[in-house]
Structures are given as C-alpha cells and as structure tokens.
Coordinates of C-alpha atoms in Angstrom, one line a residue:
Chain A
M9 CA 13.7 27.0 13.1
S10 CA 12.9 23.5 12.5
N11 CA 15.6 21.0 12.0
G12 CA 16.6 17.4 11.9
I13 CA 14.8 14.2 11.0
L14 CA 12.2 12.4 13.0
I15 CA 11.5 8.8 12.2
I16 CA 8.5 6.9 13.7
A17 CA 9.6 3.3 14.5
E18 CA 7.3 0.4 15.2
S19 CA 7.7 -2.8 17.2
H20 CA 5.7 -5.9 17.6
E21 CA 5.9 -8.5 20.4
G22 CA 9.1 -7.1 21.8
A23 CA 11.0 -6.8 18.5
L24 CA 11.5 -4.0 16.0
R25 CA 9.5 -4.6 12.8
P26 CA 11.7 -5.3 9.8
A27 CA 10.1 -2.2 8.2
S28 CA 11.6 -0.2 11.1
L29 CA 15.1 -1.3 10.1
E30 CA 14.4 0.0 6.6
L31 CA 13.0 3.2 8.1
V32 CA 16.4 3.9 9.8
T33 CA 18.1 3.8 6.5
A34 CA 15.5 6.1 5.0
G35 CA 16.2 8.4 8.0
L36 CA 19.9 8.3 7.4
A37 CA 19.3 9.2 3.7
A38 CA 17.2 12.2 4.7
K39 CA 19.8 13.2 7.3
A40 CA 22.5 13.2 4.6
A41 CA 20.4 15.4 2.3
V42 CA 18.7 17.7 4.9
G43 CA 21.2 17.8 7.7
G44 CA 20.5 18.0 11.5
S45 CA 20.2 15.1 13.8
L46 CA 18.3 11.8 13.4
T47 CA 15.8 11.1 16.2
A48 CA 13.8 7.9 16.3
L49 CA 10.5 7.9 18.1
L50 CA 9.3 4.5 19.3
P51 CA 5.7 4.6 20.5
G52 CA 4.3 1.6 22.3
S53 CA 3.9 -0.1 25.7
N54 CA 6.8 -2.0 27.3
V55 CA 9.2 -1.3 24.4
A56 CA 12.5 -1.1 26.3
G57 CA 13.9 -4.0 24.4
P58 CA 13.2 -2.8 20.9
A59 CA 14.3 0.7 22.0
T60 CA 17.7 -0.6 22.9
E61 CA 17.9 -2.4 19.5
L62 CA 16.9 0.8 17.7
A63 CA 19.6 2.8 19.6
G64 CA 22.3 0.7 18.0
L65 CA 21.3 1.2 14.4
G66 CA 22.9 4.6 13.7
V67 CA 20.3 7.1 14.9
D68 CA 21.4 10.0 17.1
T69 CA 18.7 9.7 19.8
V70 CA 15.9 7.4 20.6
K71 CA 12.7 8.8 22.2
V72 CA 10.3 6.4 23.7
A73 CA 6.7 7.3 24.1
E74 CA 5.1 4.7 26.4
D75 CA 1.4 4.5 27.1
P76 CA -1.0 1.5 27.4
K77 CA -3.1 3.2 24.6
L78 CA -0.1 2.7 22.2
S79 CA 0.2 -1.0 22.7
A80 CA -2.1 -2.0 19.8
F81 CA -2.1 0.4 16.9
T82 CA -5.0 2.8 16.6
T83 CA -4.7 5.8 14.4
D84 CA -6.1 8.2 17.0
A85 CA -3.7 7.3 19.8
W86 CA -0.6 7.0 17.6
A87 CA -1.4 10.2 15.8
A88 CA -1.7 12.0 19.1
A89 CA 1.7 10.6 20.2
V90 CA 3.4 11.7 17.0
E91 CA 1.7 15.1 17.1
A92 CA 3.2 15.6 20.6
A93 CA 6.7 14.5 19.4
V94 CA 6.5 16.9 16.4
K95 CA 5.6 19.8 18.6
A96 CA 8.4 19.0 21.1
L97 CA 11.1 18.3 18.6
D98 CA 10.2 20.6 15.6
P99 CA 11.7 18.4 12.9
R100 CA 12.1 19.4 9.3
V101 CA 10.8 16.1 8.1
V102 CA 8.9 13.2 9.7
I103 CA 9.3 9.8 8.1
F104 CA 7.0 6.8 8.8
A105 CA 7.7 3.1 8.1
G106 CA 6.4 1.4 5.0
T107 CA 3.7 -0.4 7.1
T108 CA -0.1 -0.2 7.2
S109 CA 0.2 2.1 10.2
G110 CA 2.8 4.3 8.6
R111 CA 0.6 4.7 5.6
D112 CA -2.3 5.7 7.9
L113 CA -0.4 8.2 9.9
A114 CA 1.7 10.2 7.5
P115 CA -1.2 11.8 5.6
R116 CA -3.3 12.2 8.7
L117 CA -0.5 14.2 10.5
A118 CA 0.2 16.2 7.3
A119 CA -3.4 17.3 7.3
R120 CA -3.3 18.1 11.0
F121 CA -0.2 20.3 10.6
G122 CA -1.3 21.6 7.1
A123 CA 2.1 20.4 5.8
P124 CA 3.0 18.7 2.5
S125 CA 3.4 14.9 2.4
A126 CA 4.4 12.1 0.1
A127 CA 3.6 8.4 0.5
N128 CA 5.5 5.2 -0.4
V129 CA 8.8 7.0 -1.2
I130 CA 11.7 4.9 -2.5
A131 CA 14.4 7.6 -2.4
I132 CA 15.0 10.8 -0.4
G133 CA 17.3 13.6 -1.5
G134 CA 17.3 17.4 -2.0
S135 CA 18.2 19.9 0.7
S136 CA 16.9 21.4 3.8
D137 CA 15.0 24.0 1.7
T138 CA 13.4 21.5 -0.6
I139 CA 13.3 17.8 0.2
V140 CA 12.9 15.6 -2.9
A141 CA 11.1 12.3 -2.5
T142 CA 10.8 9.8 -5.3
R143 CA 7.8 7.6 -5.5
P144 CA 6.4 5.1 -8.0
V145 CA 3.0 5.7 -9.7
L146 CA 0.8 4.0 -12.2
G147 CA 1.6 0.5 -11.0
G148 CA 5.3 1.2 -10.5
R149 CA 6.3 1.5 -14.1
V150 CA 7.0 5.2 -13.8
Q151 CA 8.2 7.5 -11.0
T152 CA 7.7 11.0 -9.9
D153 CA 10.0 13.3 -7.9
V154 CA 8.0 15.2 -5.2
S155 CA 9.5 18.4 -4.0
L156 CA 8.5 19.4 -0.4
G157 CA 9.3 22.9 0.7
G158 CA 8.3 24.8 3.8
S159 CA 9.4 24.0 7.4
L160 CA 7.8 20.6 7.9
A161 CA 7.0 17.6 5.7
F162 CA 5.7 14.1 6.2
L163 CA 6.8 11.0 4.3
S164 CA 6.1 7.3 4.4
A165 CA 8.8 4.8 3.2
G166 CA 8.0 2.3 0.5
P167 CA 8.1 -1.3 1.7
G168 CA 11.5 -2.8 0.8
A169 CA 12.8 0.4 -0.8
F170 CA 15.6 0.9 1.7
E171 CA 18.1 -1.6 3.0
K172 CA 17.6 -2.8 6.5
A173 CA 19.9 -1.0 8.9
V174 CA 22.4 -3.1 10.9
S175 CA 24.0 -2.5 14.3
T176 CA 26.8 0.1 14.2
G177 CA 28.4 -0.8 17.5
V178 CA 27.5 2.8 18.8
T179 CA 24.6 3.2 21.1
A180 CA 22.5 6.3 21.0
P181 CA 20.9 7.7 24.2
V182 CA 17.4 6.5 24.9
E183 CA 15.1 9.1 26.5
A184 CA 11.5 9.1 27.5
L185 CA 9.1 11.4 25.8
A186 CA 6.0 12.3 27.8
V187 CA 2.8 12.1 25.9
D188 CA -0.6 12.9 27.3
L189 CA -3.1 10.6 25.7
S190 CA -5.9 11.2 28.3
G191 CA -7.9 13.1 25.7
V192 CA -7.8 10.3 23.1
S193 CA -11.2 8.7 23.0
E194 CA -11.7 5.1 22.0
R195 CA -13.7 5.6 18.9
V196 CA -12.0 2.6 17.4
R197 CA -11.4 -0.2 19.9
V198 CA -9.1 -3.1 19.1
T199 CA -10.7 -6.4 20.2
G200 CA -8.3 -9.0 18.9
L201 CA -5.6 -10.1 16.5
A202 CA -5.9 -13.3 14.5
A203 CA -2.5 -14.5 13.3
A204 CA -2.7 -14.9 9.5
D205 CA -3.5 -18.4 8.2
S206 CA -0.6 -20.8 8.0
G207 CA 2.4 -19.1 6.6
G208 CA 0.3 -15.9 6.4
S209 CA 1.1 -12.3 5.6
S210 CA 3.4 -11.8 8.5
S211 CA 5.8 -14.6 7.6
L212 CA 5.5 -13.7 3.9
A213 CA 6.4 -10.1 4.6
S214 CA 9.5 -11.0 6.7
A215 CA 10.6 -14.1 4.7
E216 CA 14.1 -13.9 3.3
V217 CA 13.2 -16.2 0.4
V218 CA 9.8 -16.2 -1.4
V219 CA 8.8 -18.8 -4.0
A220 CA 5.8 -17.7 -5.9
G221 CA 3.7 -19.7 -8.4
G222 CA 1.4 -18.6 -11.2
R223 CA -0.8 -19.9 -13.8
G224 CA 2.0 -21.7 -15.6
L225 CA 1.6 -24.4 -12.9
K226 CA -1.5 -25.4 -14.8
E227 CA -3.4 -26.9 -11.8
P228 CA -3.5 -26.4 -8.0
A229 CA -1.9 -29.8 -7.2
N230 CA 1.3 -28.7 -9.0
F231 CA 1.9 -26.1 -6.3
A232 CA 3.6 -29.0 -4.5
L233 CA 6.6 -28.2 -6.7
V234 CA 6.7 -24.6 -5.4
E235 CA 6.2 -25.8 -1.8
E236 CA 9.0 -28.2 -2.1
L237 CA 11.3 -25.6 -3.5
A238 CA 10.3 -23.1 -0.8
G239 CA 11.0 -25.9 1.8
K240 CA 14.5 -26.5 0.4
L241 CA 15.4 -22.8 0.6
G242 CA 13.6 -22.1 3.9
G243 CA 11.3 -19.7 2.2
A244 CA 7.6 -18.8 2.1
V245 CA 5.1 -19.7 -0.6
A246 CA 3.3 -16.9 -2.5
A247 CA 1.0 -16.8 -5.5
S248 CA 0.0 -14.6 -8.4
R249 CA -3.4 -12.9 -8.6
A250 CA -4.5 -15.3 -11.4
V251 CA -4.2 -18.4 -9.2
V252 CA -5.7 -16.7 -6.2
D253 CA -8.7 -15.6 -8.3
A254 CA -9.0 -19.1 -9.6
G255 CA -9.3 -20.3 -6.0
W256 CA -6.0 -22.4 -6.0
R257 CA -4.4 -20.4 -3.2
S258 CA -5.7 -18.1 -0.5
H259 CA -5.7 -14.4 -0.8
H260 CA -3.1 -13.9 2.0
E261 CA -0.5 -15.4 -0.3
Q262 CA -1.2 -13.0 -3.1
I263 CA 1.7 -10.8 -4.3
G264 CA 1.1 -7.6 -6.2
Q265 CA -0.9 -4.4 -6.4
T266 CA -4.0 -5.8 -4.8
G267 CA -2.0 -8.2 -2.5
K268 CA 1.2 -8.1 -0.5
T269 CA 4.4 -6.2 -1.3
V270 CA 7.5 -8.2 -0.5
S271 CA 11.2 -7.5 -0.8
P272 CA 13.0 -10.7 0.2
K273 CA 16.7 -11.4 -0.5
L274 CA 15.5 -13.9 -3.1
Y275 CA 12.2 -14.1 -5.0
I276 CA 11.6 -17.0 -7.3
A277 CA 8.8 -16.6 -9.8
V278 CA 7.6 -20.0 -11.2
G279 CA 5.2 -19.9 -14.1
I280 CA 4.4 -16.2 -13.6
S281 CA 4.5 -14.0 -16.7
G282 CA 5.1 -10.8 -14.7
A283 CA 2.2 -8.5 -15.3
V284 CA 2.8 -5.0 -13.9
Q285 CA 0.2 -5.6 -11.2
H286 CA 2.4 -8.6 -10.0
N287 CA 5.8 -6.9 -10.4
V288 CA 4.8 -3.9 -8.3
G289 CA 4.6 -6.2 -5.3
M290 CA 8.0 -7.8 -5.6
Q291 CA 10.4 -5.7 -7.7
G292 CA 12.1 -4.5 -4.6
S293 CA 13.5 -8.0 -4.0
E294 CA 17.3 -8.1 -3.9
A295 CA 17.5 -11.0 -6.4
I296 CA 14.8 -12.2 -8.7
V297 CA 14.8 -15.6 -10.4
A298 CA 12.3 -16.3 -13.1
I299 CA 11.3 -19.7 -14.6
N300 CA 8.9 -19.4 -17.5
R301 CA 8.5 -21.0 -20.9
D302 CA 7.7 -17.8 -22.8
P303 CA 11.0 -15.9 -23.6
D304 CA 8.9 -12.7 -24.1
A305 CA 7.3 -12.9 -20.6
P306 CA 7.8 -9.5 -18.9
I307 CA 9.2 -11.1 -15.8
F308 CA 12.5 -11.7 -17.6
K309 CA 12.9 -7.9 -18.0
I310 CA 13.2 -7.6 -14.2
A311 CA 14.8 -11.0 -13.5
S312 CA 18.4 -11.1 -12.1
F313 CA 18.5 -14.7 -13.4
G314 CA 16.0 -16.2 -15.7
I315 CA 15.6 -19.7 -17.2
V316 CA 13.5 -20.0 -20.3
G317 CA 12.0 -23.5 -20.3
D318 CA 9.4 -25.9 -19.1
L319 CA 8.9 -25.4 -15.4
F320 CA 7.8 -29.1 -15.0
E321 CA 11.4 -30.1 -16.0
I322 CA 13.3 -27.2 -14.4
V323 CA 11.7 -27.0 -10.9
P324 CA 12.0 -30.8 -10.2
E325 CA 15.6 -30.6 -11.4
L326 CA 16.2 -27.6 -9.1
N327 CA 14.7 -29.4 -6.2
R328 CA 17.0 -32.4 -6.9
Q329 CA 20.2 -30.2 -7.2
L330 CA 19.4 -28.3 -4.1
S331 CA 19.0 -31.6 -2.1
Chain B
M28 CA -30.5 0.4 11.9
A29 CA -30.5 2.0 8.5
Y30 CA -27.3 3.6 7.5
S31 CA -26.6 6.7 5.6
I32 CA -23.5 5.9 3.7
V33 CA -21.2 8.1 1.5
V34 CA -18.7 6.5 -0.9
L35 CA -15.8 8.6 -2.2
V36 CA -14.6 7.4 -5.6
K37 CA -12.0 8.5 -8.1
Q38 CA -12.0 8.1 -11.9
V39 CA -8.6 6.7 -13.1
P40 CA -7.0 5.6 -16.3
D41 CA -7.4 1.9 -17.0
L42 CA -4.1 0.6 -15.7
N43 CA -4.1 -2.3 -18.2
A44 CA -4.0 0.3 -21.0
V45 CA -1.1 2.3 -19.7
R46 CA 2.1 2.0 -21.8
V47 CA 5.5 3.6 -21.3
D48 CA 6.9 5.4 -24.4
K49 CA 10.3 3.8 -25.0
A50 CA 12.0 7.0 -26.3
S51 CA 10.8 9.5 -23.7
G52 CA 10.1 7.2 -20.8
K53 CA 6.8 9.0 -20.3
P54 CA 3.6 7.0 -19.5
L55 CA 1.0 6.9 -22.3
L56 CA -2.4 6.7 -20.8
G57 CA -5.2 5.0 -22.7
D58 CA -8.4 6.9 -23.5
Q59 CA -10.3 4.5 -21.2
L60 CA -11.2 6.1 -17.9
V61 CA -12.7 3.8 -15.3
L62 CA -14.0 3.6 -11.7
G63 CA -10.9 2.7 -9.5
A64 CA -10.6 -0.9 -8.6
A65 CA -10.6 -0.3 -4.8
D66 CA -13.4 2.2 -5.2
A67 CA -15.6 -0.4 -6.8
I68 CA -15.0 -2.5 -3.7
A69 CA -16.0 0.5 -1.6
V70 CA -19.2 0.9 -3.5
E71 CA -20.0 -2.8 -3.2
A72 CA -19.4 -2.7 0.6
A73 CA -21.8 0.2 0.9
L74 CA -24.5 -1.6 -1.2
Q75 CA -24.1 -4.8 1.0
L76 CA -24.6 -2.8 4.2
K77 CA -27.7 -1.0 2.7
E78 CA -29.1 -4.3 1.4
A79 CA -28.7 -5.9 4.9
H80 CA -29.8 -3.0 7.0
G81 CA -31.6 -0.4 4.8
G82 CA -30.4 3.2 4.2
E83 CA -29.1 5.3 1.4
V84 CA -25.8 5.3 -0.6
T85 CA -24.4 8.5 -2.0
V86 CA -21.3 8.5 -4.2
V87 CA -19.1 11.6 -4.3
S88 CA -16.2 12.4 -6.6
A89 CA -14.2 15.4 -7.6
G90 CA -12.9 16.0 -11.1
P91 CA -13.7 17.2 -14.6
P92 CA -17.1 16.4 -16.3
S93 CA -15.9 13.0 -17.5
V94 CA -16.1 11.8 -13.9
K95 CA -19.8 11.5 -14.4
D96 CA -19.1 8.2 -16.1
A97 CA -17.5 6.8 -13.0
L98 CA -20.4 8.1 -10.9
Q99 CA -22.9 6.6 -13.4
R100 CA -21.1 3.2 -12.9
A101 CA -21.6 3.4 -9.2
L102 CA -25.3 4.4 -9.7
A103 CA -25.7 1.4 -12.0
M104 CA -24.3 -0.9 -9.4
G105 CA -27.0 0.4 -7.1
A106 CA -26.0 3.6 -5.4
D107 CA -28.9 6.0 -4.9
R108 CA -27.5 9.4 -5.8
A109 CA -24.2 11.0 -6.9
L110 CA -22.5 14.3 -6.3
L111 CA -19.8 15.7 -8.5
A112 CA -17.4 18.4 -7.1
P113 CA -16.2 20.1 -10.3
I114 CA -12.4 20.7 -10.4
D115 CA -10.3 20.7 -13.5
Q116 CA -8.0 17.7 -12.8
A117 CA -7.9 15.7 -9.6
N118 CA -4.2 14.8 -10.2
A119 CA -3.2 18.5 -10.7
L120 CA -4.0 19.2 -7.0
D121 CA -1.9 17.9 -4.1
T122 CA -3.7 15.5 -1.9
L123 CA -4.3 17.9 0.9
A124 CA -5.8 20.5 -1.4
L125 CA -8.1 17.8 -2.9
S126 CA -8.9 16.5 0.6
R127 CA -10.0 20.0 1.6
V128 CA -12.3 20.2 -1.4
L129 CA -13.8 16.8 -0.6
A130 CA -14.1 17.6 3.1
G131 CA -15.9 20.8 2.2
V132 CA -18.5 18.8 0.2
L133 CA -18.8 16.1 2.9
S134 CA -19.3 18.6 5.7
G135 CA -22.6 19.5 4.1
L136 CA -23.8 15.9 4.3
T137 CA -25.0 13.8 7.2
F138 CA -23.7 10.3 7.2
D139 CA -22.9 7.3 9.4
I140 CA -20.2 5.7 7.3
L141 CA -17.8 7.1 4.7
I142 CA -16.2 4.4 2.6
T143 CA -13.3 4.9 0.3
G144 CA -10.9 2.6 -1.6
Q145 CA -7.6 2.0 0.1
N146 CA -5.6 3.5 -2.8
S147 CA -6.2 5.0 -6.3
D148 CA -5.0 3.0 -9.2
D149 CA -3.0 5.9 -10.7
Y150 CA -1.2 7.9 -8.0
E151 CA -1.6 5.2 -5.4
S152 CA -0.8 7.4 -2.4
G153 CA -3.8 6.4 -0.3
Q154 CA -3.5 9.8 1.4
V155 CA -6.9 11.4 0.6
P156 CA -9.1 9.1 2.9
A157 CA -6.9 9.8 5.9
Q158 CA -6.7 13.5 5.2
V159 CA -10.5 13.8 4.7
A160 CA -11.0 11.9 8.0
E161 CA -8.6 14.2 9.8
L162 CA -10.2 17.3 8.3
L163 CA -13.7 16.1 9.3
G164 CA -12.5 15.0 12.8
L165 CA -13.4 11.4 12.2
P166 CA -11.6 8.2 13.0
Q167 CA -10.2 6.1 10.1
V168 CA -10.0 2.3 9.7
S169 CA -7.8 1.2 6.9
W170 CA -7.0 -2.0 5.0
V171 CA -10.5 -3.3 5.8
T172 CA -11.2 -6.9 4.6
K173 CA -14.3 -7.6 6.6
L174 CA -17.1 -5.2 7.6
V175 CA -20.2 -6.2 9.6
A176 CA -22.7 -4.0 11.3
V177 CA -23.2 -4.9 15.0
D178 CA -24.8 -3.2 18.0
G179 CA -22.8 -0.1 18.8
G180 CA -21.0 0.2 15.5
L181 CA -19.1 -1.8 13.0
A182 CA -17.1 -5.0 13.6
I183 CA -14.1 -4.8 11.3
E184 CA -11.1 -7.0 10.3
R185 CA -8.0 -5.2 9.0
D186 CA -5.2 -6.8 7.1
T187 CA -2.0 -5.8 8.9
E188 CA 1.7 -7.0 9.1
D189 CA 0.8 -9.0 12.3
G190 CA -2.3 -10.7 10.9
K191 CA -6.0 -9.8 11.0
Q192 CA -6.6 -7.0 13.5
Q193 CA -10.1 -7.0 14.8
V194 CA -11.7 -3.7 15.8
I195 CA -15.1 -2.3 16.8
A196 CA -15.6 1.2 15.4
A197 CA -18.3 3.6 16.5
T198 CA -20.0 5.6 13.8
P199 CA -19.5 8.1 12.1
V200 CA -16.2 6.6 10.8
V201 CA -14.1 6.5 7.6
I202 CA -13.6 3.0 6.2
M203 CA -10.8 2.3 3.7
A204 CA -11.8 -0.8 1.7
A205 CA -9.0 -3.2 0.7
D206 CA -8.9 -6.0 -1.8
G207 CA -10.5 -9.1 -0.5
L208 CA -13.3 -7.3 1.3
N209 CA -15.7 -8.3 -1.4
E210 CA -16.1 -9.0 -5.1
P211 CA -17.7 -6.0 -6.7
R212 CA -20.9 -6.7 -8.7
Y213 CA -21.2 -5.9 -12.4
P214 CA -24.1 -3.5 -13.1
S215 CA -27.1 -5.3 -14.6
L216 CA -28.8 -3.9 -17.6
K217 CA -31.7 -3.0 -15.4
G218 CA -29.3 -1.2 -13.1
I219 CA -27.8 0.7 -16.0
M220 CA -31.2 1.8 -17.2
A221 CA -32.3 2.8 -13.6
A222 CA -29.0 4.8 -13.1
K223 CA -30.0 7.2 -15.9
K224 CA -33.0 8.3 -13.8
K225 CA -31.1 8.7 -10.5
P226 CA -30.0 12.1 -9.3
L227 CA -26.5 13.1 -10.3
E228 CA -25.8 16.7 -9.1
T229 CA -22.9 19.0 -9.5
V230 CA -22.2 20.8 -6.2
E231 CA -20.6 24.1 -5.6
V232 CA -17.0 24.0 -4.3
A233 CA -15.2 26.8 -2.5
A234 CA -12.2 28.3 -4.3
V235 CA -9.6 25.6 -4.7
S236 CA -6.2 26.5 -3.6
A237 CA -3.1 24.3 -3.8
T238 CA -1.2 23.6 -0.6
T239 CA 1.9 25.6 -0.7
D240 CA 5.3 24.0 -0.7
I241 CA 4.7 20.9 -2.8
T242 CA 5.3 20.3 -6.5
W243 CA 6.1 17.1 -8.4
S244 CA 7.7 16.2 -11.7
D245 CA 5.9 14.5 -14.6
P246 CA 6.1 10.7 -14.1
A247 CA 8.8 9.0 -16.1
A248 CA 10.4 5.6 -16.3
P249 CA 13.2 5.0 -13.8
Q250 CA 16.7 4.2 -15.1
K251 CA 16.7 0.6 -16.2
P252 CA 18.5 -1.7 -13.8
P253 CA 21.3 -3.7 -15.5
A254 CA 20.0 -6.7 -17.4
G255 CA 20.1 -10.0 -15.7
I256 CA 21.4 -13.4 -16.9
I257 CA 19.0 -15.3 -19.1
V258 CA 19.6 -19.0 -19.8
Q259 CA 17.8 -20.3 -22.9
D260 CA 17.8 -23.4 -25.1
K261 CA 19.7 -25.5 -22.7
P262 CA 18.8 -28.9 -21.2
A263 CA 17.1 -28.5 -17.8
A264 CA 20.0 -30.1 -15.9
E265 CA 22.5 -27.7 -17.3
A266 CA 20.4 -24.6 -16.9
V267 CA 19.6 -25.5 -13.3
A268 CA 23.3 -26.2 -12.6
E269 CA 24.1 -22.7 -13.8
L270 CA 21.3 -21.3 -11.6
V271 CA 22.4 -23.2 -8.5
A272 CA 26.0 -22.0 -9.0
W273 CA 24.8 -18.5 -9.3
L274 CA 22.6 -18.8 -6.2
R275 CA 25.7 -20.2 -4.3
T276 CA 27.9 -17.3 -5.4
K277 CA 25.3 -14.9 -4.0
N278 CA 25.0 -16.9 -0.8
L279 CA 21.3 -17.5 -1.6
A280 CA 21.4 -21.3 -1.6

C-alpha cells in the first residue's frame, strides 16, 4: 500500500535551489489532497547544509542520498538514486522541482516504473485514488487537468507556479538513505560548468525584480533605460524574443517559450506587446508592470499595473522618481 | 566518423494561429499544421553533423497521414529518409503509450544519435524524449545548446539553472535540442523537389495501448485573474507617481 508524498529537492553550491522552496509548497499541496507524510529526498554530495535548511520548511522527513556521483547532475546517477528512494519509501506520488533536471527525471522514472506522469504542473489536488494535476498547454493560454490513478505517479512542478516555502520553526528529522550507484556507468560525463554570461540565466532565474525590454525601445542603445531602471530596483535585465532575434541582446536574457521562464516578485515589461510566446515565460510573476504606447497590447491583459504612454517619457521619469 | 542519426519529430498546430473562444474558453486551432519549432532545430542539428562528418539522417514521426507534411518538410531541409508510425492522434495517447510506440519503431533501427526537440509546441510536456531514452536503455542529454562531434563521442553544452554545463556523451545517446542550438534552414526549392523522390515509408506498429490510470480534460482557458490598474491619458509625471506609490504600497520599491 503506497502512501505519502516524495519530493526530490536540489541544491547547488551549498544552498537549496529556489525551485526546491517552491517544490516544498507543491509537496504540501499534494499532502493536503492525497494524505500521508511528506518526505523530501536531497540527492547530492556534501549537502548537510541544504538538508538542514530543507528540514525547517514544513516537510515531515528529510532523506539525504549522498554519493560523489550525485554532485553534478547526470540523468543516469540521479535517476538511480530516485529509483532506490521510490522502492524504499513506496510513495503515492513523486514530485520533482521545476528545473532542467526535474523535467529530465520525472518522465524517465515514470517510464521506468510504468507509471503515469504529468510535467510542468501548476496546481495539485484530487485524492489518494485520483491525483489531479493542472498544467498549461498551447503556450499557456489554456490548461488541462490530468487525472493520475493507480498506486504511483510522477509530477514535475511548473517554475514559479508555487510560492516559495519559508521556515516554519519546526525541524524535521534528517536521515541518510543508502543508495548503491556502483552500477551507474558514466555514459555522460560532466566536464565543466561555465557560469552564464554577465547577469546570465542563473541570476535571471533567481532575481526578485526583472526589467525586460522589447522592440518598443526602437534601438539597442535605448536598453540603457532598462538597465538604469533595473539598477534602481536591484533587478536583472531581460529581453523579448524580437530584440534577441534582432541581435540587440544575448539569448541568455530571453524570456518566453523559447527562452527563460521567470517568476520574480516584480516583472516590468518595457515596450513589450505581450505575445503569448513571451507571456508564457513570465506570467507567474507576482506583480507585472507594463509600459507600452498601444492600449490594445496584450500585455495589459495580464498586467497588475499598466501605463499606456510613451516609454521614452515614462521610463526616464520613473528612473527620476525612484532616485 | 560518419553518423547514423535519427530525428524524432512531431506535427503540431501553428501556435500563432491558435485562438481561445471567448464564450467557451476552448482553444480554436488553426488548420495549419507545422513541423514543431524545436523539432526543426533537431533536424538542423542532424544535418549539420551529417554535413561535417558524413552519414545518414532518418526522420521518424507518429500520427495520422497528415504527418507526412511535417516529414516532407524535414526531407526538404535535407534529411535522407522518413518513417511514419501510423496512429490516429498523437495527442490522444498519453506520453508513455506514445513513447512505447516510438521506441518500438526505433528498436528496429541502428543509430548513433537520436535527436529530438526539447518540447512540442502544443502539449509542451517534453516527456517523450526522456521516456523513449529510458525504454531504449539510452542516456539522455537535454537542453542542448551546443553539439560538436569529438573523439569518443559528442561534446555538448546544456543550458541549466547554474550556467552552461559541459558534458561528453558516448554514443548511442538521445539529444534534446533547445532553442539557441542553431537557426534551422528553410528548405530550398531544389530541396523541396528532391524531397519528393526521397523514401517516406509507413511502418507497422504493434497494437497501441494506452497506459492505464491517466486521463485528462479538454484544454480550456483558466479563470481570469482580476483585472489590473491601467493608467491612460495622463502626463508622464502623474502616471509615474501613481505607479511609484503603488510599488511602495506593495513593498516593491
């Protein structure tokens, strides 16, 4: 009889990933619907620090799977660790973070166990018999509710879909989970990690404020306005696909379907019309400010605060008033 | 060394033509069916490897007869042959059932590299490549933005949260192509003409059976969030003052 929730947390350089904090909230939502206890697995190497942090976020138990082969992510080693945890704990549902590795592992493990799965889910409900996971499709304009029966299911959380969990003041027990990775061959060998270019994907993904510029800026030099605003708010600079395609900005700053997905506390869209391919990458932001001259621009439909007007008047004025 | 490369592609509705019906909240798909955006990147990656090192590129898809158009597009770009696994509707199957169909077709082929798009444009789950890799017992490398053949395998860069992860993968391997890997070519007129003479075969598939225990609702628009504040027809200084006050009440500035 399988029961409970297993979430697969991730850390990097001694700290939990922001996506792991969102994952805990997804796990708590699943626990409320499905019942049982919430166990967090933290695979890695030398992860005692993040394990302690994880134990304070509202989970019932933390299991740590330590192995040198888990220090850098490879699908083979991580999948073997999660497989061992699933066999040991027999959970009703396994939830992965909304990360590149989570998106790799959830379907792979589902195929390994012959179990149903759903990717990029933004809400979890239902019951122990039938878990219901909501996910966006067709560029995020519509959603589907996936019903997952049986005794085991795999989900990955949508980036930014769940609030980041905060410390509860209660510390869950941290236990080691033995995993034998001796049989994992190095078919894919990690040889390095190049930090993204200045202000790259990592800082964009974790930034609390993102200021994004689009074609309304008219020419690359005018991105200085966006950069100044980002500087005043301590935020990161991002760009729409149109200006990346035009060569104004580098691809690592691109927001949207073929770029990054961000969910900061504040997202400011400057001169971005808000095509669906853009909006899918930022509509999870807590507050969205839009500045655009076209009152019919789709960005105003999702904006929490919009100013219809000339960005070349408004943004310099905003920079002044924020000084 | 010359490579035998297989590219998995999906035919999808043109995302730019999708509308949402205001009354019902249901998506209205245009008539236009296209080769998925990430799949075109996957085809281009295969062609570049072939052009640099020699070899053969086979494109494979599952779906109704209309999928031949997407396969023809890949052939016109320069792929050598195409295989169609006939099933009624790719989106009517859960991903694991579809992956089993595709893995069945692929297990009859010999290849060094299997390249797919990172995600489809319509259901966007990105699950099929990983599931096919698992079913075939192959490693997968996802979010690939650089792919170079080297002694002993492929030198790859992946776009991750932490930056560009560099890996060396031995073949055979499943590569999931991400945006930024390349700029897919448009088929030339010569390519389009040549594609008509290239082999496009329909293969036999074993009985298709859905995975038990998974169903999903028809897609529909989510409940609309409450409308935001829109400031219009006001001088910049006044509009900005309202914005700054709003940001301060929300502790955002």
